[in-house]
Coordinates of C-alpha atoms in Angstrom, one line a residue:
P1 CA 18.4 -13.1 13.7
Q2 CA 19.3 -15.2 17.0
D3 CA 19.1 -11.5 19.1
W4 CA 15.3 -11.6 17.9
W5 CA 14.6 -15.3 19.4
T6 CA 16.9 -14.5 22.3
A7 CA 14.9 -11.2 22.6
T8 CA 11.8 -12.8 22.4
Q9 CA 12.3 -15.3 25.2
M10 CA 13.4 -12.5 27.5
A11 CA 10.1 -10.4 26.9
L12 CA 7.8 -13.5 27.6
A13 CA 9.8 -14.3 30.9
E14 CA 9.0 -10.9 31.9
L15 CA 5.7 -11.1 30.7
R16 CA 5.2 -14.4 32.7
Q17 CA 6.4 -13.2 35.9
A18 CA 4.5 -9.6 35.8
H19 CA 0.9 -11.5 34.6
P20 CA 1.2 -15.2 35.6
V21 CA -2.6 -15.9 35.3
E22 CA -3.0 -14.1 32.2
Y23 CA 0.2 -15.7 30.8
A24 CA -0.9 -19.0 31.7
G25 CA -4.2 -18.8 29.9
V26 CA -2.7 -17.6 26.4
R27 CA -4.5 -19.5 23.7
A28 CA -2.9 -17.5 20.8
I29 CA 0.2 -15.9 19.5
G30 CA 0.2 -12.8 17.0
L31 CA 3.6 -12.3 15.2
S32 CA 4.8 -8.9 13.4
G33 CA 8.2 -7.6 12.5
Q34 CA 10.3 -5.2 10.4
M35 CA 9.4 -6.3 6.7
H36 CA 11.9 -7.1 3.6
G37 CA 14.5 -8.5 5.9
A38 CA 16.6 -11.7 4.5
V39 CA 17.2 -14.2 6.9
L40 CA 19.0 -17.2 5.0
L41 CA 18.8 -20.7 6.3
D42 CA 20.9 -23.7 4.9
A43 CA 19.0 -27.3 4.7
Q44 CA 19.6 -27.6 8.7
D45 CA 18.0 -24.3 9.5
R46 CA 21.4 -22.7 10.3
V47 CA 21.7 -18.9 9.7
L48 CA 24.4 -18.6 6.9
R49 CA 25.1 -14.9 7.5
P50 CA 23.6 -11.8 9.4
A51 CA 20.3 -10.7 8.2
I52 CA 20.5 -8.0 5.5
L53 CA 17.7 -5.2 7.0
W54 CA 15.1 -3.0 5.4
N55 CA 17.0 -0.3 5.1
D56 CA 20.0 -1.7 3.5
T57 CA 20.7 0.0 0.1
R58 CA 23.5 -2.1 -1.4
A59 CA 21.5 -3.9 -4.0
S60 CA 20.6 -0.6 -6.1
E61 CA 22.2 -2.1 -9.0
E62 CA 20.4 -5.4 -8.9
C63 CA 17.2 -3.3 -8.7
V64 CA 17.9 -2.0 -12.3
Q65 CA 19.0 -5.1 -13.8
M66 CA 15.5 -6.9 -12.5
M67 CA 13.3 -4.1 -13.6
A68 CA 15.0 -4.7 -17.0
E69 CA 14.9 -8.2 -17.3
L70 CA 11.1 -8.5 -16.6
P71 CA 9.3 -5.4 -17.4
E72 CA 6.3 -6.8 -15.9
L73 CA 7.4 -6.7 -12.4
A74 CA 6.0 -3.8 -11.0
Q75 CA 2.5 -4.7 -12.3
L76 CA 3.1 -8.6 -10.6
A77 CA 4.6 -7.0 -7.4
G78 CA 3.0 -4.1 -7.0
S79 CA 5.7 -2.0 -6.6
L80 CA 9.0 -0.8 -8.5
A81 CA 12.3 -3.1 -7.6
M82 CA 13.9 -0.9 -4.5
P83 CA 17.0 -1.9 -2.8
G84 CA 15.2 -2.3 0.6
F85 CA 13.1 -5.4 -0.6
T86 CA 14.1 -8.9 -0.3
A87 CA 14.6 -10.3 -3.4
P88 CA 17.3 -7.6 -4.6
K89 CA 19.2 -8.4 -1.8
L90 CA 19.3 -12.2 -2.4
R91 CA 20.3 -11.3 -6.1
W92 CA 23.2 -9.4 -4.7
V93 CA 24.4 -12.4 -2.4
A94 CA 24.3 -14.7 -5.5
R95 CA 26.6 -12.4 -6.8
H96 CA 28.9 -11.2 -4.3
E97 CA 28.8 -14.4 -1.7
P98 CA 28.3 -17.3 -4.0
E99 CA 29.6 -19.8 -1.3
V100 CA 26.6 -18.7 0.7
F101 CA 24.0 -18.7 -1.9
K102 CA 25.0 -22.5 -2.7
Q103 CA 24.0 -23.4 0.7
L104 CA 20.7 -21.7 0.6
A105 CA 17.5 -23.7 1.6
K106 CA 15.0 -21.2 3.0
V107 CA 14.8 -17.5 3.1
L108 CA 12.4 -16.1 5.7
L109 CA 11.3 -12.8 6.7
P110 CA 12.4 -11.4 10.2
K111 CA 9.0 -12.2 12.2
D112 CA 9.1 -15.8 10.3
Y113 CA 12.3 -16.8 11.8
V114 CA 10.6 -16.2 15.3
R115 CA 8.0 -18.5 14.1
L116 CA 10.3 -21.0 13.2
M117 CA 11.8 -21.3 16.6
L118 CA 8.3 -21.3 18.0
T119 CA 6.6 -23.7 15.7
G120 CA 9.2 -25.6 13.9
D121 CA 7.4 -24.0 10.8
Y122 CA 8.4 -22.3 7.7
V123 CA 5.2 -19.9 7.1
T124 CA 4.6 -16.2 5.9
D125 CA 1.5 -14.0 5.5
M126 CA 0.6 -12.5 2.4
S127 CA 0.9 -9.0 3.9
D128 CA 4.9 -9.5 4.8
A129 CA 5.3 -11.7 1.6
S130 CA 4.3 -8.6 -0.4
G131 CA 7.6 -6.8 0.7
T132 CA 9.6 -9.6 -1.1
L133 CA 9.0 -8.7 -4.7
W134 CA 8.3 -12.4 -4.9
L135 CA 4.8 -12.4 -4.8
D136 CA 2.1 -12.2 -7.1
V137 CA 0.2 -9.7 -5.5
Q138 CA -3.1 -9.9 -7.2
K139 CA -3.2 -13.5 -6.6
R140 CA -1.5 -14.1 -3.4
A141 CA 0.8 -16.6 -4.6
W142 CA 4.7 -16.9 -5.2
S143 CA 5.3 -16.1 -8.6
D144 CA 7.8 -18.2 -10.3
K145 CA 8.7 -15.5 -12.9
L146 CA 9.7 -13.0 -10.0
L147 CA 11.5 -16.0 -8.3
A148 CA 13.3 -16.5 -11.4
L149 CA 15.2 -13.3 -11.3
T150 CA 16.9 -14.2 -8.1
G151 CA 17.5 -18.0 -8.9
L152 CA 15.0 -19.3 -6.7
T153 CA 12.1 -21.7 -6.3
Q154 CA 9.0 -22.0 -4.6
A155 CA 11.0 -24.9 -2.5
H156 CA 13.1 -21.8 -1.1
M157 CA 9.7 -20.0 0.0
P158 CA 7.8 -20.5 3.4
R159 CA 4.2 -21.8 3.1
L160 CA 1.3 -18.7 2.6
V161 CA -1.0 -18.1 5.0
E162 CA -3.7 -15.0 5.3
G163 CA -2.4 -13.1 8.7
S164 CA -5.8 -14.2 10.5
Q165 CA -5.3 -17.7 9.8
A166 CA -3.7 -20.0 11.8
G167 CA -0.1 -20.5 10.8
G168 CA 1.2 -23.4 13.1
I169 CA 1.1 -24.7 16.5
L170 CA 3.6 -23.9 19.4
S171 CA 5.8 -26.9 19.5
H172 CA 5.4 -29.2 22.7
R173 CA 9.0 -28.4 23.6
V174 CA 8.9 -24.7 23.2
A175 CA 5.4 -24.4 25.0
E176 CA 7.2 -26.2 28.0
Q177 CA 10.2 -24.2 27.8
L178 CA 8.1 -21.1 27.7
G179 CA 5.4 -21.9 30.4
L180 CA 2.4 -22.1 27.7
S181 CA 0.0 -24.6 27.5
N182 CA 0.0 -27.0 24.4
G183 CA -2.2 -26.5 21.6
V184 CA -1.6 -22.5 21.6
V185 CA -2.4 -21.4 17.8
V186 CA 0.6 -19.2 16.2
A187 CA -1.2 -16.8 13.4
G188 CA -0.1 -15.8 10.4
G189 CA 0.8 -12.3 11.7
A190 CA 1.7 -9.3 9.5
G191 CA 4.5 -6.8 8.6
D192 CA 4.7 -4.0 11.1
N193 CA 2.4 -1.5 8.9
A194 CA -0.4 -3.9 8.2
A195 CA -0.3 -5.0 11.9
S196 CA -0.9 -1.3 12.7
A197 CA -3.2 -1.1 10.4
V198 CA -5.2 -3.9 12.3
G199 CA -4.5 -2.4 15.4
M200 CA -5.8 0.6 14.6
G201 CA -8.7 -1.0 13.2
A202 CA -8.2 -0.2 9.6
T203 CA -9.6 -2.9 8.0
Q204 CA -12.2 -1.4 5.4
A205 CA -11.5 0.5 2.0
G206 CA -10.8 4.0 3.0
Q207 CA -9.4 3.7 6.4
G208 CA -5.8 4.1 7.0
F209 CA -3.0 5.6 9.2
L210 CA 0.2 7.7 9.2
S211 CA 3.1 6.0 11.1
L212 CA 5.9 8.4 12.3
G213 CA 8.5 5.7 13.6
T214 CA 12.2 5.3 12.5
S215 CA 10.3 5.3 8.8
G216 CA 7.2 7.5 7.6
V217 CA 4.3 5.3 6.3
L218 CA 1.1 6.3 4.9
F219 CA -1.5 3.6 5.0
V220 CA -4.8 3.4 2.9
V221 CA -6.8 -0.1 2.5
T222 CA -8.2 -0.4 -0.8
P223 CA -10.9 -2.5 -2.2
S224 CA -8.9 -4.1 -4.6
Y225 CA -5.3 -4.2 -6.0
Q226 CA -4.6 -0.6 -7.2
P227 CA -0.6 -0.9 -8.0
N228 CA 0.4 2.6 -9.0
A229 CA 4.5 1.9 -9.6
A230 CA 5.3 5.1 -11.7
S231 CA 5.0 7.3 -8.2
A232 CA 7.0 4.6 -5.8
T233 CA 3.8 3.6 -3.9
H234 CA 3.5 0.4 -2.8
A235 CA 0.4 -2.0 -3.4
F236 CA 0.6 -4.8 -1.0
C237 CA -1.8 -7.3 0.5
H238 CA -3.4 -6.3 3.8
A239 CA -3.2 -8.9 6.6
M240 CA -7.1 -9.3 6.3
P241 CA -8.2 -12.1 3.4
G242 CA -9.4 -10.2 0.1
Q243 CA -8.3 -7.0 1.1
W244 CA -5.4 -4.7 -0.4
H245 CA -3.8 -1.7 0.5
Q246 CA -1.4 1.1 -0.9
M247 CA 1.3 2.7 0.9
S248 CA 3.9 5.1 0.6
V249 CA 7.2 5.0 2.4
M250 CA 9.8 7.7 3.4
L251 CA 13.0 6.2 4.7
S252 CA 13.7 8.6 7.7
A253 CA 11.2 10.0 9.7
A254 CA 11.3 10.2 13.7
S255 CA 14.7 9.0 13.2
A256 CA 15.7 12.4 11.4
L257 CA 14.6 14.4 14.7
Q258 CA 16.2 11.6 16.8
W259 CA 19.5 12.1 14.2
V260 CA 19.2 16.1 14.6
T261 CA 18.5 15.7 18.4
H262 CA 21.8 13.7 18.9
L263 CA 23.8 16.3 16.4
L264 CA 22.9 19.3 18.7
G265 CA 23.2 17.7 21.8
A266 CA 19.6 18.5 22.8
P267 CA 18.3 16.4 25.7
S268 CA 15.7 14.5 24.1
E269 CA 13.5 14.4 20.8
G270 CA 10.7 15.8 23.1
V271 CA 12.3 18.6 24.4
L272 CA 13.6 19.7 20.8
A273 CA 10.0 19.1 19.5
T274 CA 8.6 21.5 22.3
Q275 CA 11.3 24.2 21.8
A276 CA 10.0 23.9 18.1
A277 CA 6.4 24.1 18.9
A278 CA 7.0 27.2 20.6
L279 CA 8.3 29.2 17.6
T280 CA 6.3 31.5 16.1
L281 CA 4.8 31.2 12.5
A282 CA 6.9 33.8 11.5
E283 CA 10.1 32.2 13.2
R284 CA 9.0 29.0 11.2
A285 CA 8.7 30.4 7.9
A286 CA 12.3 32.3 8.5
S287 CA 13.9 28.5 9.3
P288 CA 16.1 26.6 7.0
L289 CA 14.5 24.1 4.7
F290 CA 15.5 20.2 5.2
L291 CA 15.3 17.6 2.7
P292 CA 14.7 14.5 5.0
Y293 CA 16.8 12.0 2.4
L294 CA 19.6 10.7 5.4
A295 CA 19.3 7.2 3.9
G296 CA 17.9 7.6 0.4
E297 CA 14.3 8.0 -0.5
R298 CA 11.6 5.2 -1.9
T299 CA 8.2 7.4 -2.5
P300 CA 8.0 9.4 -4.5
H301 CA 11.9 9.3 -5.8
N302 CA 12.7 6.0 -5.5
D303 CA 16.4 7.2 -5.3
A304 CA 18.9 5.6 -3.0
R305 CA 21.4 8.0 -3.9
V306 CA 19.9 11.3 -2.7
R307 CA 20.8 12.6 0.6
G308 CA 19.5 14.8 3.0
S309 CA 20.5 18.6 3.3
F310 CA 19.6 22.1 5.0
H311 CA 19.0 25.3 2.9
S312 CA 19.2 28.8 3.6
L313 CA 21.3 28.5 6.8
N314 CA 22.3 31.9 8.4
F315 CA 23.9 33.4 11.1
E316 CA 20.6 33.8 12.8
T317 CA 20.0 30.3 12.5
Q318 CA 19.7 28.4 16.0
A319 CA 19.2 25.0 17.0
T320 CA 15.8 25.4 17.5
H321 CA 15.5 26.3 14.2
L322 CA 17.2 23.2 12.8
G323 CA 14.7 21.0 15.0
Y324 CA 11.8 22.8 13.6
S325 CA 13.2 22.3 10.0
V326 CA 13.5 18.7 10.5
I327 CA 9.8 18.1 11.8
E328 CA 8.6 20.3 8.6
G329 CA 11.0 18.5 6.1
V330 CA 9.5 14.9 7.4
T331 CA 6.1 16.5 7.0
F332 CA 6.7 17.8 3.5
G333 CA 7.9 14.2 2.6
L334 CA 4.5 12.7 4.1
A335 CA 2.7 15.4 1.7
D336 CA 4.6 13.8 -1.2
G337 CA 3.6 10.5 -0.1
L338 CA 0.0 11.5 0.1
A339 CA 0.1 13.0 -3.1
A340 CA 1.3 9.9 -5.0
L341 CA -1.4 7.7 -3.3
K342 CA -4.0 10.3 -4.6
A343 CA -2.4 9.9 -8.1
A344 CA -2.8 5.9 -7.8
G345 CA -6.6 6.3 -7.0
S346 CA -6.5 6.3 -2.9
A347 CA -9.3 8.2 -1.3
V348 CA -9.1 8.8 2.6
Q349 CA -10.7 11.7 4.6
R350 CA -9.0 11.2 7.9
L351 CA -5.8 9.4 9.0
S352 CA -4.8 7.8 12.3
L353 CA -1.3 9.1 13.4
V354 CA 0.8 6.4 15.1
G355 CA 4.5 5.7 16.1
G356 CA 6.8 7.9 18.6
G357 CA 6.2 11.0 16.6
S358 CA 2.3 11.0 17.6
R359 CA 3.0 12.6 20.7
S360 CA 3.9 16.0 19.4
A361 CA 0.8 17.8 19.1
M362 CA 2.7 20.2 16.9
W363 CA 3.6 17.7 14.6
A364 CA 0.1 16.4 14.3
Q365 CA -1.5 19.9 13.8
Q366 CA 1.4 20.4 11.0
L367 CA 0.5 17.3 9.3
S368 CA -3.4 18.2 9.1
S369 CA -2.5 21.5 7.6
A370 CA 0.5 20.2 5.4
L371 CA -1.6 17.2 4.0
D372 CA -4.6 19.2 4.0
I373 CA -6.4 16.2 6.0
E374 CA -8.1 15.3 9.4
I375 CA -5.5 13.9 11.6
V376 CA -6.8 11.8 14.6
T377 CA -4.6 10.1 17.8
H378 CA -5.4 7.4 20.0
A379 CA -4.3 6.8 23.6
S380 CA -2.8 3.5 22.5
S381 CA -1.3 4.7 19.1
T382 CA 2.1 4.0 20.1
V383 CA 1.5 0.2 20.2
G384 CA -0.5 -0.5 17.2
G385 CA 1.8 -2.9 15.5
A386 CA 1.9 -5.2 18.7
L387 CA -1.9 -4.8 19.3
G388 CA -2.5 -5.8 15.6
A389 CA -0.5 -9.0 16.1
A390 CA -2.4 -9.7 19.2
R391 CA -5.4 -9.4 17.3
L392 CA -4.4 -11.5 14.5
G393 CA -3.7 -14.0 16.9
W394 CA -7.3 -13.6 18.5
L395 CA -8.8 -14.2 14.9
A396 CA -6.6 -17.1 14.6
T397 CA -8.9 -18.8 16.9
G398 CA -11.9 -18.2 15.3
E399 CA -13.2 -15.0 16.4
T400 CA -15.0 -12.5 13.7
P401 CA -13.6 -9.3 12.7
Q402 CA -16.3 -7.3 13.9
T403 CA -15.9 -8.4 17.7
V404 CA -12.0 -8.1 17.5
C405 CA -11.1 -5.3 14.8
L406 CA -12.3 -2.1 16.6
A407 CA -10.7 1.6 16.1
P408 CA -9.4 2.8 19.8
A409 CA -11.1 5.9 21.0
V410 CA -10.1 9.2 19.7
E411 CA -8.0 11.0 22.0
A412 CA -7.3 14.5 20.0
I413 CA -8.5 15.7 16.3
Y414 CA -6.4 18.0 14.6
T415 CA -8.0 19.6 11.7
P416 CA -6.2 21.8 8.9
N417 CA -5.5 25.5 9.9
P418 CA -5.8 27.8 7.2
V419 CA -3.3 30.4 8.6
E420 CA -0.7 27.6 8.9
Q421 CA -1.3 26.5 5.5
D422 CA -0.8 30.1 4.2
M423 CA 2.8 29.6 5.9
L424 CA 3.1 26.2 5.0
M425 CA 2.8 26.0 0.9
P426 CA 5.2 28.4 -0.2
R427 CA 7.9 26.7 1.7
Y428 CA 6.2 23.0 0.6
A429 CA 6.8 24.3 -3.1
Q430 CA 10.3 25.1 -2.5
F431 CA 11.0 21.9 -0.8
R432 CA 9.7 20.1 -4.0
S433 CA 11.9 22.0 -6.3
L434 CA 15.3 21.4 -4.1
Y435 CA 15.1 17.7 -5.0
T436 CA 15.8 18.2 -8.5
H437 CA 19.4 20.0 -7.3
A438 CA 19.8 17.4 -4.6
A439 CA 19.7 14.4 -6.8
P440 CA 22.9 13.3 -7.7

C-alpha cells in the first residue's frame, strides 16, 4: 500500500510542476481505484501484510463455506461469494495467518488507504463498499450478518459516505507537503467501474458502458436494487445517491491480448490487433477458438479453477490467427456477460466502450455485432475513471449532477453488421459449448 501513496505523491508533484496555477486552485480531490483489495491495518495504522488484490483467487474454499453458512448472503450482498471479493480474503487470513488477524484494527480498500494518508480518516463510499461482501447493498449500510462470517464487526469498517459527498478534508500537514491550500474537500469517490460510469455520464437507469481493461466489465445503471446472483452478476450501489447498477465481470480482457502479444513476440498489442483486423471474414472463421479464462472466470461461471485454452489449432494457424482468436474470445466472454445482465432484468440499447481496448476499431465493431447492440467510443474514453473521480470531487463541493455529469462527445458509432454476425454466431455457440469440457 505504501507504493500507492508514494506514486500519488510523485504524480501530484508532476502535476504541480506542469500546471502550477491550476494546481494551486484545487478545491476538491476525487478518489478511485481497483476494487476488492484488502489493506489490513493495526491500531497504529501500520500495514500488517501486503495487500491482497482483486484478482487473487486463494479464498475459493472460504467462499463455499460462507455461502453454506449464510444462504441469504447473495440477496444481502448482491453477488455470490467469489474469491476476488474482500470478505473471503479476510476469512483466509484468519485461518492461515492468525497472528496477523489478531492484530487487525481496520480493513481499508486500496483508494481508501490513499484517503487515510490524505485526511487521516477511515472512510469508504457505497460503490467500493459493495465489492467487499460486507455491505447490505439495498440498505446501503454495513451488515452485521455478513461481517460475522469473517469474525469482524462494524468497528473494523471505515465510515460510509456516498461517492459524491465529502468524505473528509485534506489535513493541514499533507496540504502543506503537497502544496495545496487548506480546506480542500476529499470526496467519497468510487470504485473504478462506478467512477468510469460517472466519467462517461452514465448516471441514469439504462445507461452503461463496456470496459476493455485488464478485466472486462459490462456496467448498466438500474433504477433500483436488482440482484440476480444465480448468473454470477453483481448488483452494487452506484457512486450517486439513490442509484444502483448491475455489472458482469470477466477476469481477463485486454490483459489476454497483452499475454498473447508477449507470447508471440509481437511488437505491441496495437500491432497484433491491426494485423488481426486485416484478416478476411473467411480467415477469421477458420481461426482457432479461444477460451479467455486465463485467471478463472466470474460472470457467468463463477469458476476460479477454469483456465484458458485454444481449440482447433492446425498447421495453417499463424500468429495473426491467434491474436484474432484472443480478441474474439474476449468478445464472446462479454456476450456471455450481457446475456447474464439481461437475465437479471437489465435493459440497454447503447454502450460506451472505454479502456485500452477501445482504441481498436475492429474490436469495437466486433463487439457491436456479437452483442447486437450499438457501441460508441469517445475521445476521452481511456480516462473515464480518472474523469469520474474528478467529477465526484466537484460534486462534493456542492455542484449539481446536471452541471457535472455530462456525457462526452461521441467519436465513433458502431452498429451490428449482419454479415459479421452470420460468421460470429456459430462460433459463439461452439465457444459456449466448450466451457463444459474446460471446467475442471
